[in-house]
CSV table of C-alpha atoms and ligand atoms in Angstrom, one decimal:
chain,number,residue,atom,x,y,z
A,164,MET,CA,94.3,106.5,81.5
A,165,GLU,CA,94.3,102.7,82.0
A,166,PRO,CA,93.7,101.5,85.6
A,167,PRO,CA,97.1,100.8,87.3
A,168,CYS,CA,98.4,97.4,88.1
A,169,VAL,CA,99.9,97.6,91.6
A,170,HIS,CA,102.3,95.5,93.6
A,171,ILE,CA,102.7,96.1,97.3
A,172,THR,CA,105.8,95.1,99.4
A,173,THR,CA,105.3,95.3,103.1
A,174,TYR,CA,107.9,95.6,105.9
A,175,GLY,CA,107.6,95.7,109.7
A,176,CYS,CA,104.9,95.2,112.3
A,177,GLN,CA,101.2,94.0,112.4
A,178,MET,CA,100.1,97.6,112.0
A,179,ASN,CA,101.8,97.7,108.6
A,180,GLN,CA,100.3,94.3,107.7
A,181,LEU,CA,96.9,95.8,108.4
A,182,ASP,CA,97.7,99.0,106.5
A,183,ALA,CA,98.7,96.8,103.5
A,184,GLU,CA,95.2,95.2,103.5
A,185,LEU,CA,93.7,98.6,103.7
A,186,VAL,CA,95.8,99.9,100.8
A,187,ALA,CA,94.9,96.9,98.7
A,188,GLU,CA,91.2,97.4,99.2
A,189,VAL,CA,91.3,101.1,98.6
A,190,LEU,CA,93.1,100.5,95.4
A,191,ARG,CA,90.8,97.6,94.3
A,192,ALA,CA,87.7,99.8,95.0
A,193,SER,CA,89.2,102.5,92.7
A,194,GLY,CA,89.5,100.0,89.8
A,195,ALA,CA,93.2,99.1,90.2
A,196,ARG,CA,94.4,95.6,89.6
A,197,LEU,CA,96.7,94.0,92.2
A,198,ALA,CA,99.6,91.9,91.0
A,199,ALA,CA,101.2,89.1,93.0
A,200,ASP,CA,104.3,89.5,90.9
A,201,ALA,CA,106.2,92.8,90.9
A,202,ASP,CA,107.3,92.2,87.3
A,203,GLU,CA,103.7,92.4,86.1
A,204,ALA,CA,102.9,95.7,87.9
A,205,ASP,CA,103.3,99.3,86.6
A,206,VAL,CA,103.0,100.7,90.1
A,207,LEU,CA,105.4,99.4,92.8
A,208,LEU,CA,104.4,100.4,96.4
A,209,PHE,CA,106.7,99.9,99.4
A,210,LEU,CA,105.0,100.0,102.8
A,211,THR,CA,107.9,100.8,105.1
A,212,CYS,CA,109.1,100.6,108.7
A,213,SER,CA,111.4,103.1,110.4
A,214,VAL,CA,111.9,101.4,113.7
A,215,ARG,CA,115.4,100.2,113.1
A,216,GLY,CA,118.1,101.4,110.7
A,217,HIS,CA,118.4,97.9,109.2
A,218,ALA,CA,114.7,98.0,108.1
A,219,GLU,CA,115.3,101.3,106.3
A,220,ASP,CA,118.5,100.1,104.6
A,221,ARG,CA,116.6,97.1,103.1
A,222,VAL,CA,114.0,99.5,101.6
A,223,PHE,CA,116.6,101.8,100.1
A,224,SER,CA,118.5,98.9,98.7
A,225,ASN,CA,115.4,97.2,97.2
A,226,ILE,CA,114.3,100.5,95.6
A,227,GLY,CA,117.9,101.2,94.3
A,228,ALA,CA,117.9,97.8,92.6
A,229,LEU,CA,115.0,99.0,90.4
A,230,LYS,CA,117.3,101.5,88.6
A,231,ALA,CA,117.7,99.5,85.4
A,232,ARG,CA,114.0,98.7,85.2
A,233,LYS,CA,113.0,102.3,85.7
A,234,GLN,CA,115.3,103.2,82.8
A,235,ARG,CA,113.7,100.6,80.6
A,236,GLU,CA,110.2,101.5,81.8
A,237,PRO,CA,110.1,105.3,82.4
A,238,ASP,CA,106.4,105.1,83.2
A,239,LEU,CA,106.9,102.8,86.1
A,240,ILE,CA,105.7,104.5,89.3
A,241,ILE,CA,107.6,103.8,92.6
A,242,GLY,CA,105.8,104.8,95.8
A,243,LEU,CA,107.2,104.9,99.2
A,244,LEU,CA,104.5,104.6,101.9
A,245,GLY,CA,104.3,104.4,105.7
A,246,CYS,CA,106.6,105.4,108.5
A,247,MET,CA,109.7,106.2,106.4
A,248,ALA,CA,107.6,108.5,104.3
A,249,GLN,CA,106.7,110.5,107.3
A,250,GLN,CA,110.2,110.3,108.8
A,251,TYR,CA,112.0,111.7,105.8
A,252,GLY,CA,109.3,113.5,103.8
A,253,PRO,CA,110.5,115.2,100.6
A,254,ALA,CA,114.1,114.6,101.7
A,255,LEU,CA,113.6,111.0,100.8
A,256,ARG,CA,114.3,111.9,97.2
A,257,ARG,CA,117.9,112.7,97.9
A,258,ARG,CA,118.6,109.2,99.1
A,259,ALA,CA,116.1,107.5,96.8
A,260,PRO,CA,115.7,109.6,93.6
A,261,LEU,CA,113.7,106.9,91.9
A,262,VAL,CA,110.7,107.5,94.2
A,263,ASP,CA,107.8,109.1,92.4
A,264,LEU,CA,105.3,109.2,95.3
A,265,VAL,CA,105.5,109.6,99.0
A,266,CYS,CA,102.6,108.9,101.3
A,267,ALA,CA,102.5,108.8,105.2
A,268,PRO,CA,100.5,106.3,107.3
A,269,GLY,CA,97.5,108.6,107.9
A,270,ARG,CA,97.1,109.5,104.2
A,271,LEU,CA,96.8,106.0,102.7
A,272,ALA,CA,93.1,106.4,101.9
A,273,GLU,CA,94.2,109.0,99.3
A,274,LEU,CA,96.4,106.7,97.4
A,275,PRO,CA,94.3,106.3,94.3
A,276,ASP,CA,94.4,110.1,93.7
A,277,LEU,CA,98.1,110.2,94.5
A,278,ILE,CA,98.8,107.5,91.9
A,279,VAL,CA,96.9,109.5,89.3
A,280,GLU,CA,99.0,112.5,90.1
A,281,ALA,CA,102.2,110.5,90.0
A,282,ARG,CA,101.3,109.1,86.6
A,283,ARG,CA,100.8,112.7,85.4
A,284,GLY,CA,104.4,113.4,86.4
A,285,ARG,CA,103.7,115.5,89.5
A,286,ARG,CA,105.6,113.5,92.1
A,287,PRO,CA,103.2,114.0,95.1
A,288,VAL,CA,104.2,114.0,98.7
A,289,ALA,CA,101.4,113.4,101.2
A,290,LEU,CA,102.4,113.8,104.9
A,291,ASP,CA,100.5,113.6,108.1
A,292,PRO,CA,99.8,116.8,110.0
A,293,VAL,CA,101.0,114.8,113.1
A,294,ARG,CA,102.4,117.0,115.8
A,295,THR,CA,103.7,120.0,113.9
A,296,GLU,CA,100.9,121.6,111.8
A,297,GLY,CA,97.2,121.2,111.2
A,298,GLY,CA,96.2,120.4,114.7
A,299,PRO,CA,93.8,117.8,116.0
A,300,GLU,CA,91.0,118.6,113.5
A,301,THR,CA,93.2,117.8,110.4
A,302,LEU,CA,94.4,114.6,112.1
A,303,ALA,CA,90.8,113.6,112.9
A,304,LYS,CA,89.8,114.1,109.3
A,305,ALA,CA,92.6,111.9,108.1
A,306,ASP,CA,91.5,109.2,110.7
A,307,GLU,CA,87.9,109.4,109.5
A,308,ALA,CA,89.1,108.7,105.9
A,309,LEU,CA,91.0,105.7,107.2
A,310,ASP,CA,87.9,104.5,109.2
A,311,ARG,CA,85.8,104.8,106.0
A,312,ALA,CA,88.3,102.8,104.1
A,313,GLU,CA,88.3,100.1,106.9
A,314,VAL,CA,84.5,99.8,106.4
A,315,ARG,CA,85.1,98.9,102.7
A,316,ARG,CA,87.8,96.4,103.6
A,317,PRO,CA,86.6,92.8,103.4
A,318,LEU,CA,88.4,90.1,105.3
A,319,CYS,CA,91.6,89.6,103.3
A,320,GLY,CA,94.2,88.8,105.9
A,321,SER,CA,97.0,86.4,105.1
A,322,SER,CA,95.5,83.7,107.4
A,323,PRO,CA,91.9,82.9,106.8
A,324,GLY,CA,89.7,83.3,109.9
A,325,GLN,CA,92.1,85.8,111.6
A,326,ALA,CA,91.8,89.6,111.4
A,327,TYR,CA,93.5,92.6,112.9
A,328,VAL,CA,91.4,95.6,114.1
A,329,VAL,CA,93.0,99.0,115.0
A,330,ALA,CA,92.0,100.1,118.5
A,331,VAL,CA,94.6,102.8,119.1
A,332,ARG,CA,96.5,104.9,116.5
A,333,GLY,CA,99.8,106.7,117.2
A,334,CYS,CA,101.7,106.8,120.5
A,335,ASP,CA,102.5,109.4,123.1
A,336,ASN,CA,104.9,107.4,125.3
A,337,PHE,CA,108.1,108.7,123.7
A,338,CYS,CA,110.4,105.9,124.8
A,339,SER,CA,113.7,107.6,124.2
A,340,TYR,CA,114.9,105.2,121.5
A,341,CYS,CA,111.7,105.0,119.5
A,342,VAL,CA,110.7,106.7,116.3
A,343,VAL,CA,107.0,105.7,116.4
A,344,PRO,CA,105.6,108.8,118.2
A,345,HIS,CA,107.4,110.9,115.6
A,346,VAL,CA,106.0,109.1,112.6
A,347,ARG,CA,102.6,107.8,113.7
A,348,GLY,CA,101.5,110.9,115.6
A,349,PRO,CA,99.7,111.4,118.9
A,350,GLU,CA,97.9,108.5,120.6
A,351,ARG,CA,94.2,108.5,119.7
A,352,SER,CA,91.7,105.7,120.5
A,353,ARG,CA,89.0,104.9,117.9
A,354,ALA,CA,85.4,105.1,119.0
A,355,PRO,CA,84.2,101.8,120.6
A,356,SER,CA,81.2,101.6,118.3
A,357,ALA,CA,83.5,101.8,115.2
A,358,ILE,CA,85.7,99.0,116.6
A,359,LEU,CA,82.8,96.8,117.6
A,360,ASP,CA,81.0,97.3,114.3
A,361,GLU,CA,84.2,96.3,112.5
A,362,VAL,CA,84.6,93.2,114.7
A,363,ARG,CA,81.0,92.1,114.0
A,364,ARG,CA,81.4,92.7,110.3
A,365,LEU,CA,84.7,90.7,110.1
A,366,VAL,CA,83.2,87.8,112.1
A,367,GLY,CA,80.2,88.0,109.7
A,368,GLN,CA,82.7,87.5,106.9
A,369,GLY,CA,84.2,84.4,108.6
A,370,ALA,CA,86.8,85.7,111.1
A,371,ARG,CA,87.0,83.6,114.2
A,372,GLN,CA,90.0,85.3,115.8
A,373,ILE,CA,90.3,89.0,116.2
A,374,THR,CA,93.4,90.8,117.4
A,375,LEU,CA,93.0,94.4,118.6
A,376,LEU,CA,96.1,96.5,117.7
A,377,GLY,CA,97.8,99.5,119.3
A,378,GLN,CA,101.3,100.5,120.1
A,379,ALA,CA,100.2,100.6,123.7
A,380,VAL,CA,96.8,99.0,123.2
A,381,ASN,CA,96.1,98.8,127.0
A,382,GLN,CA,96.2,102.6,127.1
A,383,TYR,CA,92.9,102.6,125.1
A,384,ALA,CA,90.7,105.4,126.5
A,385,ALA,CA,87.5,106.6,124.8
A,386,VAL,CA,84.3,108.4,125.8
A,387,GLU,CA,81.1,107.4,124.1
A,388,GLY,CA,77.4,107.1,125.0
A,389,GLY,CA,78.0,109.1,128.1
A,390,ARG,CA,80.6,106.7,129.6
A,391,ARG,CA,84.3,106.1,129.7
A,392,TRP,CA,85.7,103.0,128.0
A,393,ASP,CA,89.0,101.3,128.7
A,394,LEU,CA,90.5,98.2,127.1
A,395,ALA,CA,88.8,95.9,129.6
A,396,ASP,CA,85.4,97.4,128.6
A,397,LEU,CA,86.2,97.0,125.0
A,398,LEU,CA,87.3,93.4,125.3
A,399,GLN,CA,84.2,92.5,127.3
A,400,ALA,CA,81.9,94.0,124.7
A,401,ALA,CA,83.8,92.5,121.7
A,402,ALA,CA,83.7,89.0,123.4
A,403,GLU,CA,79.9,89.1,123.2
A,404,THR,CA,80.1,88.9,119.4
A,405,PRO,CA,78.5,85.6,118.4
A,406,ASP,CA,80.7,83.1,116.5
A,407,LEU,CA,83.9,84.9,117.6
A,408,ALA,CA,86.2,82.2,119.1
A,409,ARG,CA,89.3,84.1,120.2
A,410,LEU,CA,90.2,87.6,121.1
A,411,ALA,CA,93.8,88.9,121.5
A,412,PHE,CA,95.3,92.3,121.9
A,413,ILE,CA,98.8,93.6,121.3
A,414,THR,CA,101.0,95.4,122.4
A,415,ASN,CA,100.7,96.1,126.1
A,416,HIS,CA,102.7,98.8,127.9
A,417,PRO,CA,103.7,97.4,131.4
A,418,ARG,CA,103.0,100.8,133.1
A,419,ALA,CA,99.3,100.6,132.0
A,420,PHE,CA,98.7,97.0,132.9
A,421,ASP,CA,96.2,97.0,135.8
A,422,GLU,CA,93.8,94.8,137.8
A,423,ARG,CA,90.9,95.6,135.5
A,424,LEU,CA,92.8,94.0,132.6
A,425,ALA,CA,93.9,91.1,134.7
A,426,ALA,CA,90.2,90.5,135.6
A,427,VAL,CA,89.4,90.2,131.9
A,428,PHE,CA,91.8,87.2,131.8
A,429,ARG,CA,90.0,85.7,134.7
A,430,ASN,CA,86.4,86.3,133.5
A,431,VAL,CA,86.4,86.4,129.7
A,432,SER,CA,87.2,83.0,128.3
A,433,LYS,CA,87.4,84.1,124.7
A,434,VAL,CA,90.5,86.2,125.6
A,435,CYS,CA,93.6,84.3,124.6
A,436,SER,CA,96.0,83.2,127.3
A,437,TYR,CA,98.8,85.3,125.8
A,438,LEU,CA,100.2,88.6,127.0
A,439,HIS,CA,102.6,90.4,124.8
A,440,MET,CA,104.1,93.0,127.2
A,441,PRO,CA,107.5,94.3,126.2
A,442,ALA,CA,109.9,94.8,129.1
A,443,GLN,CA,112.8,96.1,126.8
A,444,SER,CA,115.3,95.7,129.7
A,445,GLY,CA,115.6,94.2,133.2
A,446,SER,CA,117.9,97.0,134.5
A,447,ASP,CA,116.2,99.9,136.3
A,448,ALA,CA,119.0,102.3,135.2
A,449,VAL,CA,118.5,101.3,131.5
A,450,LEU,CA,114.7,101.5,131.8
A,451,ALA,CA,115.0,105.0,133.2
A,452,ARG,CA,117.2,106.1,130.3
A,453,MET,CA,114.7,104.4,127.9
A,454,ASN,CA,112.0,106.6,129.5
A,455,ARG,CA,109.9,103.4,130.1
A,456,ARG,CA,108.5,104.7,133.4
A,457,TYR,CA,108.5,101.4,135.3
A,458,THR,CA,111.0,99.3,137.2
A,459,ALA,CA,111.9,95.6,136.6
A,460,ALA,CA,110.1,94.8,139.9
A,461,GLU,CA,106.9,96.5,138.7
A,462,TYR,CA,107.1,94.6,135.5
A,463,LEU,CA,107.3,91.3,137.4
A,464,ASP,CA,104.4,92.4,139.6
A,465,ARG,CA,102.3,92.8,136.5
A,466,VAL,CA,103.3,89.3,135.3
A,467,ALA,CA,102.4,87.9,138.7
A,468,MET,CA,99.0,89.7,138.6
A,469,VAL,CA,98.1,88.2,135.2
A,470,ARG,CA,99.3,84.7,136.2
A,471,GLN,CA,97.2,84.9,139.3
A,472,ALA,CA,94.2,85.7,137.2
A,473,ARG,CA,95.0,83.0,134.5
A,474,PRO,CA,97.8,80.7,135.5
A,475,ASP,CA,98.5,79.3,132.0
A,476,VAL,CA,99.1,82.8,130.4
A,477,ALA,CA,102.2,82.8,128.2
A,478,VAL,CA,104.2,86.0,128.5
A,479,ALA,CA,106.0,87.3,125.5
A,480,SER,CA,108.2,90.4,125.5
A,481,ASP,CA,110.5,92.6,123.4
A,482,PHE,CA,114.0,93.5,124.4
A,483,ILE,CA,116.6,95.9,123.1
A,484,VAL,CA,120.2,94.8,123.8
A,485,GLY,CA,123.2,97.1,123.6
A,486,PHE,CA,121.2,100.2,124.6
A,487,PRO,CA,123.7,103.1,125.3
A,488,GLY,CA,125.5,102.6,128.5
A,489,GLU,CA,124.2,99.0,129.0
A,490,THR,CA,126.8,97.3,131.1
A,491,PRO,CA,127.4,93.5,131.5
A,492,ALA,CA,125.5,93.8,134.9
A,493,ASP,CA,122.6,95.6,133.2
A,494,PHE,CA,122.4,92.8,130.7
A,495,GLU,CA,122.5,90.1,133.4
A,496,ALA,CA,119.5,91.9,135.0
A,497,THR,CA,117.7,91.5,131.7
A,498,MET,CA,118.5,87.7,131.7
A,499,ASP,CA,117.3,87.5,135.3
A,500,LEU,CA,114.0,89.2,134.5
A,501,VAL,CA,113.4,86.7,131.6
A,502,ARG,CA,114.0,83.8,134.0
A,503,ARG,CA,111.7,85.3,136.7
A,504,ALA,CA,108.9,86.2,134.2
A,505,ARG,CA,109.4,82.8,132.4
A,506,ALA,CA,109.0,84.7,129.1
A,507,SER,CA,108.5,82.0,126.6
A,508,ALA,CA,108.7,84.2,123.5
A,509,ALA,CA,110.6,87.4,122.7
A,510,PHE,CA,111.5,89.7,119.9
A,511,VAL,CA,115.1,90.7,120.7
A,512,PHE,CA,116.6,93.7,118.9
A,513,LYS,CA,120.1,95.2,118.8
A,514,TYR,CA,119.9,98.9,119.6
A,515,SER,CA,119.8,101.1,116.5
A,516,PRO,CA,120.0,104.9,117.0
A,517,ARG,CA,117.1,106.6,115.2
A,518,PRO,CA,117.4,110.2,114.0
A,519,GLY,CA,115.3,112.7,116.0
A,520,THR,CA,114.9,110.5,119.1
A,521,MET,CA,116.0,111.5,122.5
A,522,ALA,CA,118.4,108.6,122.9
A,523,ALA,CA,120.1,109.2,119.6
A,524,GLU,CA,120.6,112.9,120.6
A,525,ARG,CA,121.7,112.3,124.2
A,526,TYR,CA,123.5,109.0,124.5
A,527,PRO,CA,126.4,107.7,122.4
A,528,ASP,CA,125.8,104.3,120.8
A,529,ASP,CA,128.7,102.9,122.9
A,530,VAL,CA,128.1,99.1,123.1
A,531,PRO,CA,130.3,97.5,120.4
A,532,ALA,CA,128.5,95.7,117.6
A,533,GLU,CA,130.2,92.4,118.6
A,534,GLU,CA,129.0,92.7,122.1
A,535,LYS,CA,125.4,93.5,120.9
A,536,ARG,CA,125.6,90.3,118.8
A,537,ARG,CA,126.7,88.3,121.8
A,538,ARG,CA,123.9,89.6,124.1
A,539,HIS,CA,121.4,89.1,121.3
A,540,ALA,CA,122.3,85.5,120.9
A,541,ALA,CA,122.5,84.8,124.7
A,542,LEU,CA,119.1,86.3,125.3
A,543,LEU,CA,117.5,84.4,122.4
A,544,ALA,CA,119.0,81.2,123.6
A,545,LEU,CA,117.6,81.7,127.1
A,546,VAL,CA,114.1,82.4,125.8
A,547,GLU,CA,114.4,79.3,123.6
A,548,GLU,CA,115.4,77.2,126.6
A,549,ILE,CA,112.4,78.4,128.6
A,550,SER,CA,110.1,78.0,125.7
A,551,GLY,CA,111.4,74.4,125.3
A,552,GLU,CA,110.7,73.6,128.9
A,553,GLU,CA,107.2,75.1,128.7
A,554,ASN,CA,106.4,73.3,125.5
A,555,ALA,CA,107.5,70.0,127.0
A,556,LYS,CA,104.7,70.3,129.6
A,557,PHE,CA,102.2,70.0,126.8
A,558,VAL,CA,103.3,66.5,125.7
A,559,GLY,CA,100.4,64.0,126.3
A,560,ARG,CA,97.8,66.8,126.6
A,561,ARG,CA,95.0,67.7,124.4
A,562,VAL,CA,95.0,71.3,123.2
A,563,ARG,CA,92.5,73.5,121.3
A,564,VAL,CA,94.1,74.7,118.1
A,565,PHE,CA,93.1,77.5,115.8
A,566,VAL,CA,94.3,76.3,112.4
A,567,GLU,CA,96.0,79.1,110.5
A,568,ASP,CA,97.5,77.6,107.5
A,569,LEU,CA,99.2,74.7,105.8
A,570,ALA,CA,102.6,74.1,107.4
A,571,PRO,CA,105.6,75.2,105.3
A,572,ARG,CA,107.3,72.6,103.1
A,573,PRO,CA,109.2,70.4,103.7
A,574,LYS,CA,107.4,68.9,106.6
A,575,LEU,CA,108.8,69.6,110.1
A,576,ASN,CA,110.1,66.8,112.2
A,577,GLU,CA,109.5,66.7,116.0
A,578,ARG,CA,112.6,68.9,116.6
A,579,GLY,CA,111.0,71.6,114.4
A,580,ARG,CA,113.6,71.1,111.7
A,581,PRO,CA,112.8,70.2,108.1
A,582,GLY,CA,112.3,66.5,107.9
A,583,ASP,CA,110.0,63.8,106.9
A,584,ARG,CA,109.0,62.0,110.1
A,585,LEU,CA,105.3,62.7,110.0
A,586,ASN,CA,104.2,61.0,106.9
A,587,GLY,CA,100.9,61.0,105.0
A,588,GLY,CA,98.3,63.7,104.4
A,589,VAL,CA,98.8,67.4,104.5
A,590,GLN,CA,100.6,69.1,107.5
A,591,LEU,CA,98.6,71.9,109.1
A,592,ARG,CA,99.9,74.7,111.4
A,593,GLY,CA,97.8,76.4,114.1
A,594,ARG,CA,98.1,78.0,117.5
A,595,THR,CA,97.0,77.2,121.0
A,596,PRO,CA,95.2,80.0,122.9
A,597,CYS,CA,98.6,80.7,124.5
A,598,ASN,CA,100.0,81.3,121.0
A,599,ARG,CA,102.1,78.2,120.8
A,600,ILE,CA,102.6,76.8,117.3
A,601,VAL,CA,101.2,73.3,116.7
A,602,VAL,CA,101.7,71.2,113.6
A,603,PHE,CA,99.8,68.1,112.7
A,604,ASP,CA,98.5,66.1,109.8
A,605,GLY,CA,95.0,66.9,108.6
A,606,PRO,CA,92.8,68.0,105.7
A,607,PRO,CA,93.2,71.6,104.3
A,608,CYS,CA,89.5,72.2,105.0
A,609,LEU,CA,90.3,72.7,108.6
A,610,VAL,CA,92.2,76.0,107.9
A,611,GLY,CA,90.3,78.8,109.7
A,612,ALA,CA,88.6,76.4,112.2
A,613,GLU,CA,89.3,75.3,115.7
A,614,VAL,CA,90.2,71.7,116.4
A,615,ASP,CA,91.4,69.5,119.3
A,616,VAL,CA,94.9,68.1,118.9
A,617,GLU,CA,96.7,65.5,121.0
A,618,VAL,CA,100.3,66.7,121.6
A,619,LYS,CA,102.8,63.9,120.9
A,620,HIS,CA,106.2,65.7,120.8
A,621,SER,CA,107.6,69.1,121.4
A,622,SER,CA,110.5,71.3,120.4
A,623,PRO,CA,111.4,74.8,121.7
A,624,LEU,CA,109.3,76.5,119.1
A,625,THR,CA,106.7,73.9,118.0
A,626,LEU,CA,104.3,71.3,119.4
A,627,PHE,CA,103.7,68.2,117.2
A,628,GLY,CA,100.4,66.4,117.5
A,629,SER,CA,97.6,64.5,115.8
A,630,ILE,CA,93.9,64.5,115.5
A,631,GLU,CA,91.8,61.3,115.8
A,632,ASN,CA,89.2,61.8,113.1
A,633,PRO,CA,90.2,64.7,110.9
A,634,GLY,CA,87.1,64.7,108.7
A,635,ALA,CA,84.7,65.0,111.6
A,636,ARG,CA,86.3,67.6,113.7
A,637,ARG,CA,85.7,70.9,111.9
A,638,ALA,CA,84.2,73.2,114.7
B,43,SAM,N1,104.7,99.7,120.9
B,43,SAM,C1,105.4,98.6,121.2
B,43,SAM,C2,106.0,98.7,122.6
B,43,SAM,O1,105.8,99.6,123.3
B,43,SAM,O2,106.7,97.8,123.0
B,43,SAM,C3,106.4,98.2,120.1
B,43,SAM,C4,106.9,99.2,119.2
B,43,SAM,S1,108.2,98.9,118.1
B,43,SAM,C5,107.4,99.0,116.6
B,43,SAM,C6,108.6,97.3,118.3
B,43,SAM,C7,109.9,97.0,119.0
B,43,SAM,O3,111.0,97.5,118.3
B,43,SAM,C8,110.0,97.7,120.4
B,43,SAM,O4,109.3,97.0,121.4
B,43,SAM,C9,111.5,97.7,120.6
B,43,SAM,O5,111.9,96.5,121.3
B,43,SAM,C10,112.1,97.7,119.2
B,43,SAM,N2,112.7,99.0,118.9
B,43,SAM,C11,112.1,100.2,118.8
B,43,SAM,N3,113.0,101.2,118.6
B,43,SAM,C12,114.2,100.6,118.5
B,43,SAM,C13,115.5,101.0,118.3
B,43,SAM,N4,115.8,102.3,118.1
B,43,SAM,N5,116.5,100.1,118.2
B,43,SAM,C14,116.3,98.8,118.4
B,43,SAM,N6,115.0,98.3,118.6
B,43,SAM,C15,114.0,99.2,118.7
B,44,SF4,FE1,107.6,103.2,120.8
B,44,SF4,FE2,107.4,103.2,123.4
B,44,SF4,FE3,105.4,104.0,121.9
B,44,SF4,FE4,106.1,101.4,121.9
B,44,SF4,S1,105.3,102.6,123.6
B,44,SF4,S2,105.6,102.6,120.1
B,44,SF4,S3,108.3,101.5,122.1
B,44,SF4,S4,107.3,105.0,122.1
């Protein structure tokens, strides 16, 4: 059998982006070729997300569009991986009959064998033991296989110099709207030694910024070497890695944010001035129905705690608008929370009932679509307004920028719209330690390095600056 030529399409969160790197490396190590263009591949893999109905619909529609190609090329293998695989299991085939191979998030290390099986016409389905069968030992075995695959994975992230590292897998919070605990299994923290080894290895390969990942990363809890580790311990230890410039961690659950983590912002300079801590709502009644287990006042206390430790921290959040029973007054409470927290970035989602979740079973989806759209737009506009005000404070200042990539074409003007105002050279895009996007003219060799930039203009989403002596500033 010829080695397969594989194309991967990825949907969803950072955890999926990291899983895509892992899949690519596991397949490469097994002799497969990876194709940038789906038309060249004979195995098409879809790494999917189940968090909202819309994300699932896109996957079903993209797979459905392959019908004619599958008829022309009967040997073409279509694989559906990740959260949707776990959510639907073999039942997926009813809605997506073209799918030959189904593989859940914890079984990705087995993909080379699953592809061989699929090419022999066996249509394999590999699901996680998760919460139903198998128990903790089976789950631990699957995690070990993923950890071994991580060790093989060279730095291959989309932005040179930046890498994600898993700290916590799964989730036990069971927010009433959320499918993640059902598809990614129970919360388990990786051993600190495995994480720290991975950080050192990635920095040895050139990473300068590491982001630790977990659905509630600040619930990290491990026992190793006769001691307990929490996220504060882990960040302190990781920050000692020589040549590592920046350390970030996402996502934080407000209930678990404590003084120890706030102290890390005060004491560990490599930790970025950026706290992604989703509030989801500013109404206590809605938060209770969401099973978030904190109040709006407690959320704001946590924000005050971190700002006391590091005044320039940028707070980013997620919100769901149109949750069942959300009244106009509840929504106003959310707007109020955003104003008080001065949240300068937010992912805002319209509520989408997910099968099997408590909210879908208990509460009717009773906020009309038009009202969800209105609240979505109003909340985004408010966050953009705050972000614009915060960005304007940077004009005239010098900021340290981690250069991620070339800026997208065409060049952006100082309102952040496509334009041609900044002429000459290549336009680069990077981020401040508080995660603000900065674009400036400079040589491509700066990608993956840190550089000082003078901020000249700002827009709500972008800072525009310049460097004095581009050639001499690679740090
Ligand atoms: N673990 C993270 C946390 O606790 O905030 C995020 C998990 S989820 C992958 C990312 C975001 O999707 C959530 O913060 C929430 O705002 C949104 N989300 C989750 N379930 C949703 C649903 N049923 N409808 C709309 N948005 C949803
Ligand atoms: Fe979902 Fe809540 Fe877990 Fe985040 S903390 S993954 S929103 S259940």
